[in-house]
Short mmCIF file of C-alpha atoms and ligand atoms in Angstrom, two decimals:
data_model
loop_
_atom_site.label_atom_id
_atom_site.label_comp_id
_atom_site.label_asym_id
_atom_site.label_seq_id
_atom_site.Cartn_x
_atom_site.Cartn_y
_atom_site.Cartn_z
CA MET G 1 18.72 1.86 -9.52
CA GLU G 2 15.04 1.69 -10.32
CA THR G 3 12.25 2.79 -8.02
CA ARG G 4 8.66 1.56 -8.11
CA ARG G 5 5.66 2.64 -6.07
CA ILE G 6 3.63 -0.22 -4.67
CA VAL G 7 0.25 0.53 -3.10
CA VAL G 8 -1.29 -1.73 -0.46
CA THR G 9 -5.03 -1.25 -0.30
CA GLY G 10 -8.06 -2.94 1.25
CA ILE G 11 -10.91 -2.13 3.59
CA LEU G 12 -10.70 -1.31 7.29
CA GLY G 13 -8.62 -3.77 9.24
CA ALA G 14 -7.46 -5.85 6.26
CA GLY G 15 -3.85 -5.62 7.47
CA LYS G 16 -2.38 -2.86 5.27
CA SER G 17 -0.45 -0.94 7.93
CA THR G 18 0.90 -4.17 9.39
CA PHE G 19 1.98 -5.27 5.91
CA VAL G 20 3.86 -2.01 5.25
CA LYS G 21 5.55 -2.11 8.68
CA THR G 22 6.65 -5.70 8.17
CA ALA G 23 7.95 -5.07 4.65
CA SER G 24 9.79 -1.83 5.30
CA GLU G 25 13.49 -1.61 6.05
CA THR G 26 13.17 2.03 7.05
CA GLU G 27 11.09 3.47 9.84
CA VAL G 28 7.54 3.66 8.57
CA VAL G 29 5.69 6.95 8.39
CA ALA G 30 2.23 5.91 9.55
CA ILE G 31 -0.47 8.55 9.63
CA GLU G 32 -3.07 7.01 11.90
CA ARG G 33 -5.57 8.28 14.44
CA ASN G 34 -7.36 6.70 17.36
CA ILE G 35 -10.70 5.36 16.31
CA THR G 36 -13.47 7.26 18.04
CA ASP G 37 -16.65 5.80 16.61
CA GLU G 38 -18.53 2.51 16.75
CA ILE G 39 -15.68 0.45 15.30
CA SER G 40 -13.35 1.33 18.17
CA THR G 41 -13.99 -2.02 19.83
CA LEU G 42 -12.17 -3.74 16.97
CA LYS G 43 -8.86 -1.90 17.26
CA GLU G 44 -7.39 1.34 18.50
CA LYS G 45 -5.93 3.01 15.44
CA THR G 46 -6.87 3.46 11.83
CA THR G 47 -5.00 4.97 8.90
CA VAL G 48 -6.29 8.40 7.92
CA ALA G 49 -3.74 9.35 5.25
CA PHE G 50 -1.18 6.68 4.39
CA ASP G 51 1.65 4.45 5.59
CA PHE G 52 4.97 4.80 3.85
CA GLY G 53 7.96 2.48 3.94
CA LYS G 54 10.88 1.48 1.74
CA LEU G 55 12.35 -1.85 0.75
CA LEU G 56 15.49 -2.45 -1.27
CA PHE G 57 14.07 -5.48 -3.02
CA THR G 58 17.23 -6.15 -5.01
CA PRO G 59 20.40 -4.06 -5.37
CA ASN G 60 18.76 -2.55 -8.48
CA LEU G 61 15.18 -2.19 -7.36
CA GLU G 62 13.89 -0.02 -4.54
CA LEU G 63 10.24 -0.28 -3.63
CA HIS G 64 8.34 2.60 -2.08
CA ILE G 65 5.40 1.00 -0.34
CA TYR G 66 2.27 2.99 0.47
CA GLY G 67 -0.62 1.70 2.56
CA THR G 68 -3.97 3.38 1.98
CA PRO G 69 -6.67 4.18 4.53
CA GLY G 70 -9.45 1.58 4.64
CA GLN G 71 -12.45 3.82 5.07
CA SER G 72 -14.17 5.27 2.01
CA ARG G 73 -14.42 8.70 3.63
CA PHE G 74 -10.72 8.97 2.85
CA GLU G 75 -11.19 8.08 -0.79
CA PHE G 76 -9.40 11.27 -1.85
CA MET G 77 -6.29 9.53 -0.52
CA TRP G 78 -7.11 6.36 -2.47
CA GLU G 79 -7.31 8.50 -5.58
CA MET G 80 -3.95 10.19 -5.00
CA LEU G 81 -2.15 6.98 -4.10
CA ILE G 82 -3.54 4.85 -6.92
CA ASN G 83 -2.73 7.52 -9.49
CA TRP G 84 0.91 7.23 -8.44
CA ALA G 85 1.05 3.47 -8.26
CA SER G 86 3.22 1.23 -10.41
CA ALA G 87 1.24 -1.73 -9.07
CA TYR G 88 -0.97 -2.58 -6.14
CA ILE G 89 -2.02 -5.35 -3.83
CA LEU G 90 -5.58 -5.57 -2.54
CA LEU G 91 -5.70 -7.15 0.91
CA VAL G 92 -8.92 -8.94 1.83
CA ALA G 93 -9.58 -10.33 5.32
CA ALA G 94 -10.70 -13.89 4.62
CA HIS G 95 -12.56 -14.27 7.92
CA GLN G 96 -14.82 -11.28 7.40
CA PRO G 97 -17.37 -12.02 4.66
CA SER G 98 -19.41 -8.99 5.77
CA GLY G 99 -16.64 -6.85 4.27
CA PHE G 100 -16.51 -8.54 0.85
CA ASP G 101 -19.04 -6.18 -0.77
CA GLU G 102 -17.03 -3.17 0.37
CA ALA G 103 -13.81 -4.82 -0.83
CA ARG G 104 -15.43 -5.34 -4.20
CA GLU G 105 -16.42 -1.66 -4.37
CA LEU G 106 -12.90 -0.61 -3.44
CA LEU G 107 -11.52 -2.90 -6.13
CA SER G 108 -13.86 -1.33 -8.66
CA PHE G 109 -12.67 2.16 -7.56
CA MET G 110 -9.08 1.11 -8.19
CA THR G 111 -9.62 -0.70 -11.50
CA GLN G 112 -11.51 2.29 -12.88
CA ARG G 113 -8.58 4.57 -12.14
CA ALA G 114 -5.50 2.47 -12.67
CA GLN G 115 -4.62 -0.03 -15.36
CA VAL G 116 -1.56 -1.28 -13.53
CA PRO G 117 -0.59 -4.78 -12.39
CA MET G 118 -2.32 -6.01 -9.25
CA VAL G 119 -2.63 -9.05 -7.04
CA ILE G 120 -5.09 -10.00 -4.32
CA GLY G 121 -3.65 -10.86 -0.91
CA LEU G 122 -5.85 -12.89 1.41
CA THR G 123 -5.15 -12.06 5.05
CA HIS G 124 -6.51 -13.47 8.33
CA MET G 125 -6.43 -16.96 6.83
CA ASP G 126 -5.25 -18.12 10.25
CA CYS G 127 -8.44 -16.84 11.91
CA SER G 128 -11.52 -18.90 12.61
CA GLY G 129 -14.23 -18.43 10.00
CA ALA G 130 -11.75 -17.80 7.16
CA LEU G 131 -13.39 -18.76 3.87
CA PRO G 132 -11.62 -20.77 1.16
CA PRO G 133 -9.69 -18.57 -1.31
CA GLU G 134 -11.77 -19.70 -4.33
CA GLU G 135 -14.97 -18.53 -2.66
CA ILE G 136 -13.54 -15.12 -1.84
CA ILE G 137 -12.16 -14.58 -5.33
CA ASN G 138 -15.56 -15.50 -6.80
CA PHE G 139 -17.24 -13.10 -4.43
CA LEU G 140 -14.97 -10.31 -5.62
CA GLY G 141 -16.36 -10.79 -9.12
CA TYR G 142 -13.93 -13.26 -10.67
CA GLU G 143 -16.15 -16.27 -11.29
CA TYR G 144 -14.34 -17.11 -14.51
CA GLU G 145 -10.79 -18.36 -14.38
CA GLU G 146 -9.74 -16.47 -17.52
CA ASN G 147 -10.00 -13.01 -15.97
CA ARG G 148 -8.91 -13.99 -12.49
CA PRO G 149 -6.04 -11.95 -11.02
CA THR G 150 -3.22 -13.72 -9.24
CA PHE G 151 -3.93 -14.19 -5.57
CA VAL G 152 -1.72 -15.06 -2.66
CA ILE G 153 -2.31 -15.95 0.98
CA VAL G 154 -0.39 -13.52 3.16
CA ASN G 155 0.11 -13.04 6.87
CA PRO G 156 1.09 -9.37 7.32
CA HIS G 157 2.82 -10.20 10.61
CA GLN G 158 5.31 -12.56 8.97
CA ARG G 159 8.16 -11.11 6.96
CA THR G 160 8.72 -14.15 4.75
CA SER G 161 5.02 -14.17 3.88
CA VAL G 162 5.01 -10.44 3.07
CA ILE G 163 8.15 -10.70 0.95
CA LYS G 164 6.62 -13.64 -0.91
CA ALA G 165 3.50 -11.57 -1.67
CA ILE G 166 5.68 -8.73 -2.97
CA ASP G 167 7.64 -11.24 -5.02
CA VAL G 168 4.40 -12.41 -6.65
CA LEU G 169 3.47 -8.79 -7.41
CA ILE G 170 6.92 -8.13 -8.94
CA ASP G 171 6.37 -11.22 -11.10
CA VAL G 172 3.00 -9.93 -12.27
CA MET G 173 4.66 -6.58 -13.04
CA ASN G 174 7.03 -8.53 -15.25
CA LEU G 175 9.98 -6.62 -13.86
CA HIS G 176 13.39 -7.98 -14.69
CA TYR G 177 15.72 -7.24 -11.89
N1 GTP R 1 -4.43 -13.07 12.98
C1 GTP R 1 -4.19 -12.17 12.05
N2 GTP R 1 -4.24 -10.86 12.36
C2 GTP R 1 -4.00 -9.96 11.38
C3 GTP R 1 -3.68 -10.36 10.06
N3 GTP R 1 -3.51 -9.24 9.32
C4 GTP R 1 -3.72 -8.20 10.13
N4 GTP R 1 -4.01 -8.62 11.38
C5 GTP R 1 -4.40 -7.79 12.53
O1 GTP R 1 -5.54 -7.05 12.12
C6 GTP R 1 -5.57 -5.78 12.74
C7 GTP R 1 -5.68 -4.67 11.70
O2 GTP R 1 -4.45 -4.52 11.04
P1 GTP R 1 -3.99 -3.14 10.42
O3 GTP R 1 -2.66 -3.41 9.78
O4 GTP R 1 -4.12 -2.01 11.36
O5 GTP R 1 -5.10 -2.97 9.30
P2 GTP R 1 -5.31 -1.79 8.25
O6 GTP R 1 -5.74 -2.47 7.01
O7 GTP R 1 -4.12 -0.91 8.20
O8 GTP R 1 -6.56 -1.02 8.90
P3 GTP R 1 -7.08 0.50 8.59
O9 GTP R 1 -5.93 1.42 8.52
O10 GTP R 1 -7.96 0.81 9.78
O11 GTP R 1 -7.88 0.42 7.34
C8 GTP R 1 -4.32 -5.69 13.58
O12 GTP R 1 -4.66 -6.05 14.91
C9 GTP R 1 -3.39 -6.73 12.97
O13 GTP R 1 -2.49 -7.25 13.90
C10 GTP R 1 -3.63 -11.79 9.75
O14 GTP R 1 -3.38 -12.25 8.63
N5 GTP R 1 -3.88 -12.61 10.80
MG1 MG R 2 -3.94 1.11 8.41
#
């Protein structure tokens, strides 16, 4: 049995905790707090440490899935989690262009620290105002097709969609299971 650590990252509200909860076959450890500041109108809770769940992807491959916090004030957690990661998925909310700059900075934080396989997962594609995938990928700094990472549209609420995104990541990892 092999074990791999998969990190799910992205800025505030991208859908990381939902993704981990949907993927996990075990009860998720979610370290969240009520939001107390100006963003509290958006949602009640935010991750302050990590989410942790497990998925037996195949009989020979167990995935330990960690969701990061979204806010940069918890970047010490980003650092710890990415240093452990076998691979990661960056979730980007497609309907929130105001967050793309921050997503790009987070991506740069991760790529500077980890040379591990990654994919980009576009969430909130079902929401009004969602931009076309090409535009978002360009915005994240991948104007040229040659250096473009694999991306996938994912709805963190839907298990088949989440499993498909993980499947794409496993493919990029070139794992033979
Ligand atoms: N409609 C829709 N809602 C989504 C999608 N992904 C996430 N959500 C919702 O977006 C909100 C934020 O999701 P979370 O999973 O808490 O996001 P997070 O990335 O863990 O957020 P932080 O921990 O605060 O950084 C929740 O209300 C989710 O139900 C999506 O693809 N479509
Ligand atoms: Mg969260």
